Amino acid sequence: MDIGDLKKRIFIDLTKVKDLAELEQFRIKYLGRKGEITFVLKSLKDLSIAKRKKLGTEANQFKKEIESKIENLKSQLIKQETKTKEREKKIDITAPGIRIVHGHLHPLTHIMRKIEDIFQSMGFRIIEGPDIETEYYNFDALNIPQDHPARDAWDTFWLKTKPQRLLLRTHTSPMQVRFMEKNNPPFRIIVPGRVFRYESTDASHFYNFYQLEGLMVDTHISIANFKAVVEEFLKKLFGEEIETRMRPSYYPFVEPGFDIEMKYLSSDWLEIMGAGMVHPNVFKSVGYVPGNWQGFAFGIGIDRIAMLKYKINDIRLLYSSDLHFLNQF
Ligand code: PHE
């Protein structure tokens, strides 16, 4: 048996293949179960050993050769066909669009900006200050000298610095002092910022959170002014569905001091800010003559406000980077 003729025929046949379907037919015709090459290989067993050896090697090599040719041609044809398909693809202008996912603000950023807008509309300037503070601004200048028991109210992250003792600010109040050292009344400012407390965490406590300090100083400022500002602020932020109450409280840098609590829709009373009339000792420490000036100060817990407004029941969610949570806003 001579496979020379068969080879020639097969190669000519292969040049005629134009697409994948024809290629498959070609493969079945020669390599399929009843294919001609298969037949040749099967009939080897009837030959003498010598002939079988010679023809067998030749036929097997040929089979391999043709198989690899088929593979090559196949990948070529696949490429061609996808190209033509792409070209023929029509744009279906009635197909629904693909929704583009936009980034968006974190709920805390969002609420912070809203609150800033409201205070700006009432004539307050926005001031910012450092996260790392000195003991002086965070405590001493705010009428909380070293060894004052009130220091315990602010569990503090101390930094390992020497000789100056630095800390992560426990509240935004140090900016009252920094601002008044450099500016004279009358003024009204707000200070948004991040604060830190060395505390264990639970649903309503976290080791860092956001505050917004407010400070208004002039010659005749009273608690009535404070109440008006705060009520206006809360109304603008929450609408009319809120109740507020003031309770006496103690902060060394105000006298008298109070806490503001509010109720929103069906929530419980929740403390949302500390406040009071600026203590004469604070005025003294910034070089004001205490008798000349009056002012109120307040510190709003931004996280608490966000939790009330968006009905978030765990403060830790705000810091979790959990997209299931964040994508709701
Ligand atoms: N700085 C106080 C705190 O973080 C809040 C406060 C601010 C109280 C201003 C009175 C006046 O607890």
Coordinates of C-alpha atoms and ligand atoms in Angstrom, one line a residue:
M1 CA 0.0 0.0 0.0
D2 CA 1.2 3.5 -0.9
I3 CA 0.0 6.4 1.1
G4 CA 1.6 8.9 -1.3
D5 CA -1.5 9.3 -3.3
L6 CA -3.7 9.6 -0.3
K7 CA -1.4 12.3 1.1
K8 CA -1.6 14.4 -2.1
R9 CA -5.4 14.1 -2.2
I10 CA -5.7 15.1 1.4
F11 CA -3.5 18.1 1.1
I12 CA -5.4 19.3 -1.9
D13 CA -8.7 18.7 -0.1
L14 CA -7.5 20.7 2.9
T15 CA -6.8 23.8 0.7
K16 CA -10.5 23.8 -0.2
V17 CA -11.7 24.1 3.4
K18 CA -13.4 27.5 3.8
D19 CA -15.0 27.5 7.2
L20 CA -15.3 25.6 10.5
A21 CA -18.1 23.4 9.4
E22 CA -16.2 22.3 6.3
L23 CA -13.2 21.7 8.4
E24 CA -15.1 19.4 10.7
Q25 CA -16.4 17.5 7.7
F26 CA -12.9 17.2 6.4
R27 CA -11.7 15.8 9.8
I28 CA -14.5 13.2 9.9
K29 CA -13.8 12.2 6.3
Y30 CA -10.1 11.3 7.0
L31 CA -9.7 11.0 10.7
G32 CA -13.1 9.9 11.9
R33 CA -14.0 6.4 12.9
K34 CA -14.6 5.4 9.3
G35 CA -12.1 7.9 7.9
E36 CA -9.5 7.0 5.3
I37 CA -6.5 7.5 7.5
T38 CA -8.1 5.5 10.3
F39 CA -8.8 2.8 7.8
V40 CA -5.1 2.7 6.7
L41 CA -4.0 2.5 10.3
K42 CA -6.5 -0.3 11.0
S43 CA -5.4 -2.3 8.0
L44 CA -1.8 -2.3 9.1
K45 CA -2.3 -5.4 11.2
D46 CA -2.8 -7.5 8.1
L47 CA 0.6 -6.7 6.7
S48 CA 3.9 -8.4 7.2
I49 CA 6.1 -7.2 10.1
A50 CA 8.6 -5.4 7.8
K51 CA 6.0 -3.6 5.8
R52 CA 4.0 -2.9 8.9
K53 CA 7.0 -1.2 10.5
K54 CA 7.7 1.0 7.5
L55 CA 4.2 1.9 6.6
G56 CA 3.1 2.2 10.3
T57 CA 5.7 4.9 11.1
E58 CA 4.9 6.7 8.0
A59 CA 1.2 6.6 8.4
N60 CA 1.3 7.6 12.1
Q61 CA 3.6 10.6 11.3
F62 CA 1.2 11.6 8.6
K63 CA -1.7 11.4 10.9
K64 CA 0.1 13.6 13.4
E65 CA 0.9 16.1 10.7
I66 CA -2.6 16.3 9.4
E67 CA -3.9 16.7 13.0
S68 CA -1.7 19.6 13.7
K69 CA -2.6 21.2 10.3
I70 CA -6.3 20.9 11.3
E71 CA -5.6 22.5 14.7
N72 CA -3.8 25.5 13.1
L73 CA -6.4 26.0 10.5
K74 CA -9.1 25.7 13.1
S75 CA -7.7 28.5 15.3
Q76 CA -7.2 30.7 12.2
L77 CA -10.8 30.1 11.1
I78 CA -12.1 30.9 14.6
K79 CA -10.3 34.2 14.6
Q80 CA -11.6 35.1 11.2
E81 CA -15.2 34.2 12.1
T82 CA -15.2 36.2 15.3
K83 CA -13.8 39.2 13.3
T84 CA -16.6 39.0 10.7
K85 CA -19.2 38.5 13.4
E86 CA -17.9 41.6 15.2
R87 CA -18.1 43.6 12.0
E88 CA -21.6 42.5 11.3
K89 CA -22.8 43.2 14.8
K90 CA -25.4 45.9 14.7
I91 CA -26.0 48.4 17.5
D92 CA -29.4 47.8 19.1
I93 CA -30.4 51.3 20.1
T94 CA -33.4 50.0 22.0
A95 CA -31.3 47.8 24.3
P96 CA -31.3 49.0 28.0
G97 CA -28.2 51.0 29.0
I98 CA -25.5 49.8 31.3
R99 CA -25.7 51.6 34.6
I100 CA -22.5 53.5 35.4
V101 CA -21.6 53.1 39.0
H102 CA -20.6 56.5 40.4
G103 CA -18.6 57.0 43.6
H104 CA -20.4 58.9 46.3
L105 CA -19.8 60.6 49.6
H106 CA -19.4 58.7 52.8
P107 CA -22.5 59.4 55.0
L108 CA -20.3 61.2 57.6
T109 CA -18.9 63.5 54.9
H110 CA -22.3 64.1 53.6
I111 CA -23.8 65.1 56.9
M112 CA -20.8 67.1 57.8
R113 CA -21.1 69.2 54.6
K114 CA -24.8 69.7 55.3
I115 CA -24.1 70.9 58.8
E116 CA -21.4 73.2 57.6
D117 CA -23.8 74.7 55.1
I118 CA -26.4 75.4 57.7
F119 CA -23.9 77.2 60.0
Q120 CA -22.4 79.1 57.2
S121 CA -25.9 80.4 56.3
M122 CA -26.0 81.7 59.9
G123 CA -22.8 83.6 59.5
F124 CA -20.3 81.1 61.0
R125 CA -16.8 80.7 59.5
I126 CA -15.3 77.3 59.1
I127 CA -11.9 76.8 60.8
E128 CA -9.8 73.6 61.0
G129 CA -7.1 72.5 63.4
P130 CA -4.6 69.7 63.9
D131 CA -5.4 66.2 65.0
I132 CA -2.2 66.0 67.1
E133 CA -2.4 68.5 69.9
T134 CA -0.4 69.6 72.8
E135 CA -1.5 69.1 76.4
Y136 CA -1.8 72.8 76.7
Y137 CA -4.5 73.3 74.1
N138 CA -6.4 70.1 74.7
F139 CA -6.5 70.6 78.5
D140 CA -4.7 73.3 80.4
A141 CA -5.9 76.3 78.4
L142 CA -9.4 74.9 78.6
N143 CA -9.3 75.2 82.4
I144 CA -8.4 71.6 82.8
P145 CA -5.0 71.7 84.6
Q146 CA -2.9 68.6 85.1
D147 CA -4.3 66.4 88.0
H148 CA -7.8 68.0 87.5
P149 CA -10.2 65.1 88.0
A150 CA -12.2 66.2 84.9
R151 CA -9.3 65.0 82.7
D152 CA -10.6 61.5 83.3
A153 CA -13.6 62.4 81.2
W154 CA -11.4 62.4 78.1
D155 CA -9.6 59.1 77.9
T156 CA -6.5 60.1 76.0
F157 CA -4.2 58.6 73.4
W158 CA -0.8 60.0 74.5
L159 CA 2.0 60.0 71.9
K160 CA 5.5 58.8 72.9
T161 CA 7.1 62.2 72.5
K162 CA 9.6 63.9 74.7
P163 CA 10.1 66.4 76.3
Q164 CA 6.7 67.8 75.1
R165 CA 3.8 65.6 75.8
L166 CA 1.7 65.3 72.6
L167 CA -1.7 63.6 72.2
L168 CA -4.5 62.9 69.8
R169 CA -7.1 65.6 70.4
T170 CA -9.9 64.3 72.5
H171 CA -12.3 67.0 71.3
T172 CA -12.4 70.0 68.9
S173 CA -12.4 72.5 71.8
P174 CA -8.6 73.2 71.6
M175 CA -9.4 75.2 68.5
Q176 CA -11.4 77.6 70.6
V177 CA -8.1 78.6 72.2
R178 CA -6.0 78.5 69.1
F179 CA -8.5 80.7 67.3
M180 CA -9.0 83.2 70.1
E181 CA -5.3 83.6 70.5
K182 CA -5.1 85.0 67.0
N183 CA -8.4 86.7 66.5
N184 CA -10.5 89.3 68.4
P185 CA -14.3 89.3 68.9
P186 CA -16.8 89.6 67.6
F187 CA -16.8 86.3 65.6
R188 CA -18.6 83.1 65.1
I189 CA -16.8 80.0 64.0
I190 CA -17.3 76.3 63.6
V191 CA -14.6 73.7 63.7
P192 CA -15.3 70.3 62.1
G193 CA -12.8 67.6 62.8
R194 CA -11.8 64.1 63.9
V195 CA -11.3 63.4 67.6
F196 CA -9.9 60.4 69.4
R197 CA -10.7 58.6 72.7
Y198 CA -8.8 55.8 74.3
E199 CA -12.0 53.8 75.0
S200 CA -13.4 50.4 74.4
T201 CA -15.8 50.2 71.5
D202 CA -19.5 49.3 71.4
A203 CA -22.5 50.2 69.3
S204 CA -22.3 53.8 70.4
H205 CA -18.6 54.3 71.1
F206 CA -15.6 54.2 68.9
Y207 CA -12.0 55.2 69.3
N208 CA -12.3 58.0 66.9
F209 CA -15.3 60.0 65.8
Y210 CA -16.2 63.4 64.5
Q211 CA -17.1 66.6 66.3
L212 CA -18.2 70.0 65.2
E213 CA -17.2 72.8 67.6
G214 CA -19.0 76.0 67.6
L215 CA -17.9 79.3 69.2
M216 CA -19.6 82.7 69.2
V217 CA -18.1 85.6 71.1
D218 CA -19.3 89.2 71.3
T219 CA -20.1 91.8 73.9
H220 CA -23.6 90.6 74.7
I221 CA -24.1 86.9 74.1
S222 CA -26.5 84.9 76.2
I223 CA -27.9 81.4 76.5
A224 CA -30.9 82.7 74.6
N225 CA -28.7 83.3 71.6
F226 CA -27.3 79.8 71.9
K227 CA -30.7 78.2 72.1
A228 CA -31.8 80.2 69.0
V229 CA -28.8 79.1 67.0
V230 CA -29.1 75.4 68.0
E231 CA -32.8 75.2 67.4
E232 CA -32.5 76.8 64.0
F233 CA -29.7 74.4 63.2
L234 CA -31.6 71.3 64.2
K235 CA -34.7 72.4 62.5
K236 CA -32.9 73.0 59.2
L237 CA -31.2 69.6 59.5
F238 CA -34.0 67.4 60.6
G239 CA -37.2 69.3 59.8
E240 CA -39.9 70.0 62.4
E241 CA -40.2 66.5 63.7
I242 CA -37.7 67.0 66.6
E243 CA -37.8 67.7 70.3
T244 CA -34.9 69.1 72.2
R245 CA -34.0 69.5 75.8
M246 CA -31.2 71.1 77.7
R247 CA -29.8 69.5 80.9
P248 CA -27.3 71.0 83.3
S249 CA -23.9 69.4 82.8
Y250 CA -20.3 70.1 83.7
Y251 CA -17.4 71.0 81.4
P252 CA -14.5 72.9 83.0
F253 CA -14.3 75.4 80.0
V254 CA -17.9 76.6 80.3
E255 CA -20.0 78.0 83.0
P256 CA -22.9 77.2 83.1
G257 CA -22.6 74.0 81.1
F258 CA -25.3 71.8 79.6
D259 CA -26.0 68.9 77.4
I260 CA -28.4 69.0 74.6
E261 CA -30.5 66.0 74.0
M262 CA -32.9 65.4 71.1
K263 CA -35.6 63.0 70.0
Y264 CA -36.2 62.4 66.3
L265 CA -39.4 60.6 65.2
S266 CA -39.7 57.6 67.5
S267 CA -36.1 57.6 68.8
D268 CA -35.2 57.7 72.5
W269 CA -33.7 60.9 73.9
L270 CA -30.1 61.0 72.7
E271 CA -27.3 63.3 73.8
I272 CA -26.0 65.0 70.7
M273 CA -23.9 67.9 72.1
G274 CA -22.2 69.5 75.1
A275 CA -22.4 73.3 75.4
G276 CA -22.2 76.2 77.7
M277 CA -21.1 79.8 78.2
V278 CA -17.4 80.3 77.8
H279 CA -15.6 80.2 81.1
P280 CA -13.7 83.4 82.2
N281 CA -10.6 81.4 82.7
V282 CA -10.6 80.4 79.0
F283 CA -10.9 84.1 78.0
K284 CA -8.0 84.8 80.4
S285 CA -5.8 82.1 78.9
V286 CA -6.1 83.6 75.4
G287 CA -5.5 87.2 76.7
Y288 CA -9.0 88.6 76.6
V289 CA -10.3 90.7 79.4
P290 CA -13.0 88.4 80.7
G291 CA -15.4 91.1 81.8
N292 CA -15.5 92.5 78.2
W293 CA -16.7 89.5 76.4
Q294 CA -19.4 86.8 76.5
G295 CA -19.7 83.8 74.4
F296 CA -21.2 80.4 74.0
A297 CA -19.4 77.2 72.8
F298 CA -20.8 73.8 71.8
G299 CA -19.5 70.5 70.5
I300 CA -21.7 68.4 68.3
G301 CA -21.2 64.7 68.0
I302 CA -21.4 64.3 64.2
D303 CA -21.6 60.5 64.2
R304 CA -24.6 60.6 66.6
I305 CA -26.4 63.0 64.3
A306 CA -25.7 60.8 61.3
M307 CA -26.9 57.8 63.2
L308 CA -30.2 59.5 64.1
K309 CA -30.7 61.0 60.6
Y310 CA -30.0 57.8 58.7
K311 CA -31.2 55.3 61.4
I312 CA -27.9 53.6 61.9
N313 CA -27.8 51.6 65.0
D314 CA -24.1 50.9 65.3
I315 CA -21.4 53.6 65.1
R316 CA -18.8 51.0 64.0
L317 CA -20.6 50.6 60.7
L318 CA -19.5 54.2 59.8
Y319 CA -15.9 53.0 60.0
S320 CA -16.2 49.5 58.6
S321 CA -15.7 50.3 54.9
D322 CA -18.4 47.7 54.3
L323 CA -19.8 48.3 50.9
H324 CA -23.1 46.6 51.7
F325 CA -23.5 49.4 54.2
L326 CA -22.0 52.3 52.3
N327 CA -23.9 51.6 49.0
Q328 CA -27.1 52.4 50.7
F329 CA -26.2 56.1 50.9
Ligands
PHE1 N1 -15.6 69.3 74.1 C1 -16.7 68.7 74.8 C2 -16.6 67.2 74.6 O1 -16.0 66.8 73.7 C3 -18.0 69.2 74.3 C4 -18.2 70.7 74.6 C5 -17.8 71.6 73.6 C6 -18.8 71.1 75.7 C7 -18.0 73.0 73.9 C8 -19.0 72.4 76.0 C9 -18.6 73.4 75.1 O2 -17.1 66.5 75.4

